C-alpha cells in the first residue's frame, strides 16, 4: 500500500512542478506533510531533509554567493566590457564570450542576459557584429555555460542533482561529484562555443528595439575591508569543496563557517543571511531528498524505472536511453520551466537507469544539461523571453541558427555522457 501512496505523492509533486503556480519548495513541503499524514513516514523521517549534510552545505552557499554579488568584481567586469568596443571581428567575439563564461559562474542566466544586452546596445548597429545578430548567440552561450564551471553555485550543482535520487542509489559510486557536470560538459560547451563564434552570421541583421530592455542596477560599493573578507571566505570555501575528499565531513560545514565569519565581521547582516539561506531552492532540495528516500524505501522508484524501460522497448540500448532523455528534456523545457523540467525528469531518469542496473550519472547530467539548451522559442526560459523581446525576432528567421545549435548540443552531450558514464 505504501508503494502506491508514494507513487500518488510523486504524481502530485510532478503536477506541482509542471503547473508552476506556487514555489517549488511549497510543493515538496506538501509532499513531506502527506508522507506523515498517510503514515508512510514519521515526522522526523519526513522532514529529515533539513538535517541532511547536503542542505547543511547548500543553504550557506546561497548566502556566500549573495555576499559575493556585493563585491565590485562583477561591476569591474561589466565596465571592462565597454573597452571591447575598440576591438573587432573574431577578437571581439572571443572577448565577449570569455566574459559570458566568467559571469555564468556567478550570475543567474536572466541577470546575465540583461547585462549582456545592455552591452550590445553600446556596440551600435553598424558593422558585421550588431545587437540583432549577436543577441541569440549570446543567449546560446549563457544557456550552455550556466553553472558548468565548478566555482560559485556551479560548485554545488551536483548536490542539488544528487538530492533527486540519493535515496534510490545503491551506493556513493552512483552519486555525482563536484567535477562531474563540468567534465561531461567540456565537449558540448566547446563545440557549441565554436558554433556560436562562426554561425552568428546566420542571424538576421535587422533593427533593434532598445525599449524592451530592462535597466541594470549598479551594485552599491561596499567598504574595501568587507570586500577583502568576502573574497577570502569565498576562496577558502571553494577550496574546501575542491578538496572535499581530504576534509571529509568538515567540507559540509565550511560554507557555514564562512557565513559565521561574514556575520561576526558584520560584512553581512542577519537579515541578508537568513533571506539567502531560506530561499525556495533550499526548501525544494530538502523536500526532494525525502521524496527520493521514499521512492527508494518503498520500491516506487524501481517500479517507475521498469515501466519506462518497457515503454522504451524492454531492453533498449544505452545510447537510445540517453538520446530519448536528451530530446524529451529539450522539448519539455521549451514549453515549461527549466527547473520544473529538471525536477520532473531527473528522478525518472535515475529510476530508469537503476531499474536496468545502469550507472544513472550520465543520464541525470544529460537532463540537467538539456534543461537549458532550448533556445528556439521565447518560452524556453526567462532569458529566452528577454532576448526575443529585445530583438523582436520572427521565429522563422532564427531557426537556421537555433536548430543546428540545439542538435549539436544534444548530439555532443549524449556522446560525452556515453564517453564518461556509459550505460553498461
Coordinates of N, CA and C in Angstrom, one line a residue, residues 46-184:
X46 N 10.1 12.3 7.7 CA 9.5 13.1 6.6 C 10.2 14.4 6.4
X47 N 10.8 15.0 7.5 CA 11.5 16.3 7.4 C 13.0 16.1 7.7
X48 N 13.5 14.9 7.5 CA 14.9 14.7 7.7 C 15.8 15.4 6.7
X49 N 15.2 15.9 5.6 CA 15.9 16.6 4.5 C 16.6 17.8 5.1
X50 N 16.0 18.5 6.1 CA 16.6 19.7 6.6 C 17.9 19.4 7.5
X51 N 18.0 18.2 7.9 CA 19.3 17.8 8.7 C 20.3 17.1 7.8
X52 N 20.0 17.0 6.5 CA 20.9 16.3 5.6 C 22.2 17.2 5.4
X53 N 23.3 16.5 5.3 CA 24.6 17.1 5.1 C 24.6 18.0 3.8
X54 N 23.8 17.6 2.9 CA 23.7 18.3 1.6 C 23.1 19.7 1.8
X55 N 22.0 19.7 2.6 CA 21.4 21.0 2.9 C 22.2 21.9 3.8
X56 N 23.0 21.3 4.7 CA 23.9 22.0 5.6 C 24.9 22.7 4.8
X57 N 25.3 22.1 3.6 CA 26.3 22.7 2.7 C 25.6 23.7 1.8
X58 N 24.5 23.3 1.3 CA 23.8 24.1 0.2 C 23.3 25.5 0.7
X59 N 22.6 25.5 1.8 CA 22.0 26.7 2.2 C 23.0 27.8 2.5
X60 N 24.0 27.6 3.2 CA 25.0 28.7 3.4 C 25.7 29.1 2.1
X61 N 25.8 28.2 1.1 CA 26.4 28.6 -0.2 C 25.6 29.6 -0.9
X62 N 24.3 29.6 -0.7 CA 23.4 30.7 -1.3 C 23.8 32.0 -0.7
X63 N 24.0 32.0 0.6 CA 24.3 33.3 1.3 C 25.7 33.8 0.9
X64 N 26.7 32.8 0.7 CA 28.0 33.2 0.3 C 28.0 33.8 -1.1
X65 N 27.2 33.2 -2.0 CA 27.0 33.7 -3.3 C 26.4 35.1 -3.3
X66 N 25.4 35.3 -2.4 CA 24.8 36.7 -2.3 C 25.8 37.7 -1.8
X67 N 26.7 37.3 -0.9 CA 27.8 38.2 -0.4 C 28.7 38.5 -1.6
X68 N 29.1 37.5 -2.4 CA 30.0 37.7 -3.5 C 29.4 38.7 -4.5
X69 N 28.1 38.7 -4.6 CA 27.4 39.6 -5.5 C 27.5 41.0 -5.1
X70 N 27.9 41.3 -3.9 CA 28.0 42.6 -3.4 C 29.4 43.2 -3.7
X71 N 30.3 42.4 -4.1 CA 31.7 42.9 -4.4 C 31.7 43.7 -5.7
X72 N 32.8 44.3 -5.9 CA 33.0 45.2 -7.1 C 33.5 44.4 -8.3
X73 N 33.8 43.1 -8.1 CA 34.4 42.3 -9.2 C 33.5 42.3 -10.4
X74 N 32.2 41.9 -10.2 CA 31.3 41.8 -11.3 C 31.1 43.2 -12.0
X75 N 31.0 44.2 -11.2 CA 30.9 45.6 -11.7 C 32.1 45.9 -12.6
X76 N 33.3 45.5 -12.1 CA 34.5 45.8 -12.9 C 34.5 45.1 -14.2
X77 N 34.0 43.8 -14.2 CA 33.9 43.0 -15.4 C 33.0 43.7 -16.4
X78 N 31.8 44.2 -15.9 CA 30.9 44.9 -16.7 C 31.5 46.1 -17.3
X79 N 32.2 46.9 -16.5 CA 32.9 48.1 -17.0 C 33.9 47.8 -18.1
X80 N 34.7 46.7 -17.9 CA 35.7 46.4 -18.8 C 35.1 46.0 -20.2
X81 N 33.9 45.6 -20.2 CA 33.2 45.2 -21.4 C 33.1 46.4 -22.4
X82 N 33.1 47.6 -21.8 CA 33.0 48.8 -22.7 C 34.3 48.9 -23.5
X83 N 35.4 48.5 -22.9 CA 36.7 48.6 -23.6 C 36.7 47.7 -24.9
X84 N 35.8 46.7 -24.9 CA 35.8 45.8 -26.0 C 35.3 46.4 -27.3
X85 N 34.6 47.6 -27.2 CA 34.1 48.3 -28.3 C 35.2 48.6 -29.3
X86 N 36.4 48.8 -28.9 CA 37.5 49.2 -29.8 C 38.0 48.0 -30.6
X87 N 37.6 46.8 -30.2 CA 38.1 45.6 -30.9 C 37.1 45.3 -32.0
X88 N 37.5 44.3 -32.9 CA 36.6 44.0 -34.0 C 36.7 42.5 -34.4
X89 N 35.8 42.0 -35.1 CA 35.9 40.7 -35.7 C 36.0 39.6 -34.6
X90 N 36.8 38.6 -34.9 CA 36.9 37.4 -34.1 C 37.4 37.7 -32.7
X91 N 38.3 38.7 -32.6 CA 38.8 39.1 -31.3 C 37.7 39.6 -30.4
X92 N 36.8 40.4 -31.0 CA 35.7 40.9 -30.2 C 34.8 39.8 -29.7
X93 N 34.5 38.9 -30.6 CA 33.6 37.7 -30.2 C 34.2 36.9 -29.1
X94 N 35.5 36.6 -29.3 CA 36.2 35.8 -28.2 C 36.2 36.5 -26.9
X95 N 36.4 37.8 -26.9 CA 36.4 38.6 -25.7 C 35.0 38.6 -25.1
X96 N 33.9 38.8 -25.9 CA 32.6 38.8 -25.4 C 32.2 37.4 -24.8
X97 N 32.6 36.3 -25.5 CA 32.2 35.0 -25.0 C 33.0 34.7 -23.7
X98 N 34.2 35.1 -23.6 CA 35.0 34.9 -22.4 C 34.4 35.6 -21.2
X99 N 33.9 36.8 -21.4 CA 33.2 37.5 -20.3 C 31.9 36.7 -19.9
X100 N 31.2 36.2 -20.9 CA 30.0 35.4 -20.6 C 30.3 34.2 -19.8
X101 N 31.4 33.5 -20.1 CA 31.7 32.3 -19.4 C 32.1 32.6 -18.0
X102 N 32.8 33.7 -17.8 CA 33.2 34.1 -16.4 C 31.9 34.5 -15.6
X103 N 31.1 35.3 -16.2 CA 29.9 35.8 -15.5 C 28.9 34.6 -15.2
X104 N 28.9 33.6 -16.1 CA 28.0 32.5 -15.9 C 28.3 31.7 -14.6
X105 N 29.5 31.8 -14.1 CA 29.8 31.1 -12.8 C 29.2 31.8 -11.6
X106 N 28.8 33.0 -11.8 CA 28.3 33.8 -10.6 C 26.9 34.4 -10.7
X107 N 26.4 34.5 -11.9 CA 25.1 35.2 -12.1 C 24.0 34.3 -12.6
X108 N 22.8 34.5 -12.2 CA 21.7 33.7 -12.8 C 21.6 34.1 -14.3
X109 N 21.1 33.2 -15.1 CA 21.1 33.4 -16.6 C 20.3 34.6 -17.0
X110 N 19.2 34.9 -16.3 CA 18.3 36.1 -16.6 C 19.1 37.3 -16.4
X111 N 19.8 37.4 -15.2 CA 20.6 38.6 -14.9 C 21.7 38.8 -15.9
X112 N 22.4 37.7 -16.3 CA 23.5 37.8 -17.2 C 23.0 38.3 -18.6
X113 N 21.8 37.7 -19.0 CA 21.3 38.1 -20.3 C 21.0 39.6 -20.4
X114 N 20.4 40.2 -19.3 CA 20.1 41.6 -19.2 C 21.4 42.4 -19.3
X115 N 22.4 42.0 -18.6 CA 23.7 42.7 -18.6 C 24.3 42.7 -20.0
X116 N 24.3 41.6 -20.7 CA 24.9 41.4 -22.0 C 24.1 42.2 -23.0
X117 N 22.8 42.3 -22.9 CA 22.0 43.1 -23.8 C 22.4 44.6 -23.7
X118 N 22.6 45.0 -22.5 CA 22.9 46.5 -22.3 C 24.3 46.7 -23.0
X119 N 25.2 45.8 -22.9 CA 26.5 45.9 -23.6 C 26.3 46.0 -25.1
X120 N 25.5 45.1 -25.6 CA 25.3 45.0 -27.0 C 24.8 46.3 -27.6
X121 N 23.9 47.0 -26.8 CA 23.4 48.3 -27.2 C 24.5 49.3 -27.4
X122 N 25.5 49.2 -26.6 CA 26.7 50.1 -26.7 C 27.5 49.9 -28.0
X123 N 27.4 48.7 -28.6 CA 28.1 48.4 -29.8 C 27.6 49.2 -31.0
X124 N 26.3 49.4 -31.0 CA 25.7 50.1 -32.2 C 25.3 49.1 -33.3
X125 N 24.6 49.6 -34.3 CA 24.0 48.8 -35.3 C 24.8 48.8 -36.6
X126 N 26.0 49.3 -36.6 CA 26.9 49.3 -37.7 C 27.9 48.2 -37.7
X127 N 28.4 47.8 -38.8 CA 29.4 46.7 -38.9 C 28.8 45.3 -39.0
X128 N 29.6 44.3 -38.9 CA 29.2 42.9 -39.0 C 28.7 42.4 -37.7
X129 N 29.2 42.8 -36.6 CA 28.7 42.4 -35.3 C 27.8 43.4 -34.7
X130 N 26.5 43.1 -34.8 CA 25.5 44.0 -34.3 C 24.6 43.4 -33.2
X131 N 23.8 44.2 -32.5 CA 22.9 43.6 -31.5 C 22.0 42.6 -32.0
X132 N 21.4 42.8 -33.2 CA 20.5 41.9 -33.8 C 21.1 40.6 -34.1
X133 N 22.3 40.6 -34.6 CA 22.9 39.3 -34.9 C 23.4 38.6 -33.7
X134 N 23.8 39.3 -32.6 CA 24.5 38.7 -31.5 C 23.6 38.3 -30.4
X135 N 22.4 38.8 -30.3 CA 21.6 38.5 -29.1 C 21.3 37.0 -28.9
X136 N 20.9 36.3 -29.9 CA 20.6 34.9 -29.8 C 21.9 34.1 -29.6
X137 N 23.0 34.3 -30.3 CA 24.2 33.6 -30.0 C 24.7 33.8 -28.5
X138 N 24.5 35.0 -28.0 CA 24.8 35.3 -26.6 C 23.9 34.5 -25.7
X139 N 22.6 34.5 -26.0 CA 21.7 33.7 -25.3 C 22.1 32.2 -25.2
X140 N 22.6 31.7 -26.4 CA 23.0 30.3 -26.5 C 24.2 30.1 -25.6
X141 N 25.2 31.0 -25.6 CA 26.4 30.9 -24.8 C 26.0 30.9 -23.3
X142 N 25.1 31.8 -22.9 CA 24.7 31.9 -21.5 C 24.0 30.6 -21.1
X143 N 23.2 30.0 -22.0 CA 22.4 28.8 -21.7 C 23.3 27.6 -21.4
X144 N 24.4 27.4 -22.3 CA 25.2 26.2 -22.1 C 26.2 26.4 -21.0
X145 N 26.7 27.6 -20.7 CA 27.7 27.7 -19.7 C 27.3 28.0 -18.3
X146 N 26.0 28.2 -18.1 CA 25.5 28.5 -16.7 C 25.7 27.3 -15.8
X147 N 26.3 27.5 -14.6 CA 26.6 26.5 -13.6 C 27.5 25.4 -14.0
X148 N 28.2 25.5 -15.1 CA 29.1 24.4 -15.6 C 30.4 24.4 -14.9
X149 N 31.0 25.6 -14.7 CA 32.3 25.7 -14.0 C 32.1 25.3 -12.6
X150 N 33.1 24.6 -12.0 CA 32.9 24.1 -10.6 C 33.3 25.2 -9.6
X151 N 32.8 26.4 -9.8 CA 33.0 27.5 -8.8 C 31.7 28.2 -8.7
X152 N 31.6 29.1 -7.6 CA 30.3 29.7 -7.4 C 29.2 28.7 -7.1
X153 N 28.0 29.0 -7.6 CA 26.9 28.0 -7.4 C 27.1 26.8 -8.3
X154 N 28.0 26.8 -9.3 CA 28.3 25.7 -10.1 C 28.9 24.6 -9.2
X155 N 29.6 25.0 -8.1 CA 30.3 24.0 -7.3 C 29.3 23.2 -6.4
X156 N 28.0 23.6 -6.4 CA 27.0 22.9 -5.6 C 26.0 22.3 -6.5
X157 N 26.1 22.4 -7.8 CA 25.1 21.9 -8.7 C 24.9 20.4 -8.5
X158 N 26.0 19.7 -8.2 CA 26.0 18.2 -8.1 C 25.2 17.8 -6.8
X159 N 25.2 18.7 -5.8 CA 24.4 18.4 -4.6 C 23.0 18.4 -4.9
X160 N 22.5 19.4 -5.6 CA 21.1 19.5 -5.9 C 20.6 18.4 -6.8
X161 N 21.4 17.9 -7.7 CA 21.0 16.8 -8.6 C 21.0 15.5 -7.8
X162 N 22.0 15.3 -6.9 CA 22.0 14.1 -6.1 C 20.8 14.0 -5.2
X163 N 20.3 15.2 -4.8 CA 19.1 15.2 -3.9 C 17.9 14.5 -4.5
X164 N 17.8 14.5 -5.8 CA 16.6 13.9 -6.5 C 16.6 12.4 -6.5
X165 N 17.8 11.8 -6.3 CA 17.8 10.3 -6.4 C 18.7 9.6 -5.4
X166 N 19.2 10.4 -4.5 CA 20.1 9.8 -3.5 C 19.5 8.7 -2.7
X167 N 18.2 8.8 -2.4 CA 17.6 7.8 -1.6 C 17.4 6.5 -2.4
X168 N 17.5 6.6 -3.7 CA 17.3 5.4 -4.6 C 18.6 4.7 -4.9
X169 N 19.7 5.5 -4.8 CA 21.0 5.0 -5.2 C 21.5 3.8 -4.3
X170 N 22.2 2.9 -5.0 CA 22.6 1.7 -4.2 C 23.9 2.0 -3.5
X171 N 24.6 3.1 -3.8 CA 25.9 3.4 -3.2 C 26.4 4.7 -3.6
X172 N 27.5 5.2 -3.0 CA 28.0 6.5 -3.3 C 28.6 6.6 -4.7
X173 N 29.0 5.4 -5.3 CA 29.5 5.4 -6.6 C 28.5 5.8 -7.7
X174 N 27.3 5.8 -7.3 CA 26.2 6.2 -8.3 C 25.8 7.7 -8.1
X175 N 26.5 8.4 -7.2 CA 26.2 9.8 -7.0 C 27.3 10.7 -7.6
X176 N 26.9 11.9 -7.9 CA 27.8 12.8 -8.6 C 28.8 13.5 -7.7
X177 N 29.9 13.9 -8.2 CA 30.9 14.7 -7.5 C 31.0 16.0 -8.1
X178 N 31.8 16.9 -7.5 CA 31.9 18.3 -7.9 C 32.3 18.6 -9.3
X179 N 33.2 17.7 -9.9 CA 33.7 17.9 -11.2 C 32.9 17.2 -12.3
X180 N 31.9 16.4 -12.0 CA 31.2 15.6 -13.0 C 30.5 16.4 -14.0
X181 N 29.8 17.5 -13.6 CA 29.0 18.3 -14.5 C 29.9 19.0 -15.5
X182 N 31.0 19.5 -14.9 CA 32.0 20.2 -15.8 C 32.6 19.3 -16.8
X183 N 33.0 18.1 -16.3 CA 33.7 17.1 -17.1 C 32.8 16.7 -18.3
X184 N 31.6 16.4 -18.0 CA 30.7 15.9 -19.1 C 30.3 17.1 -20.0

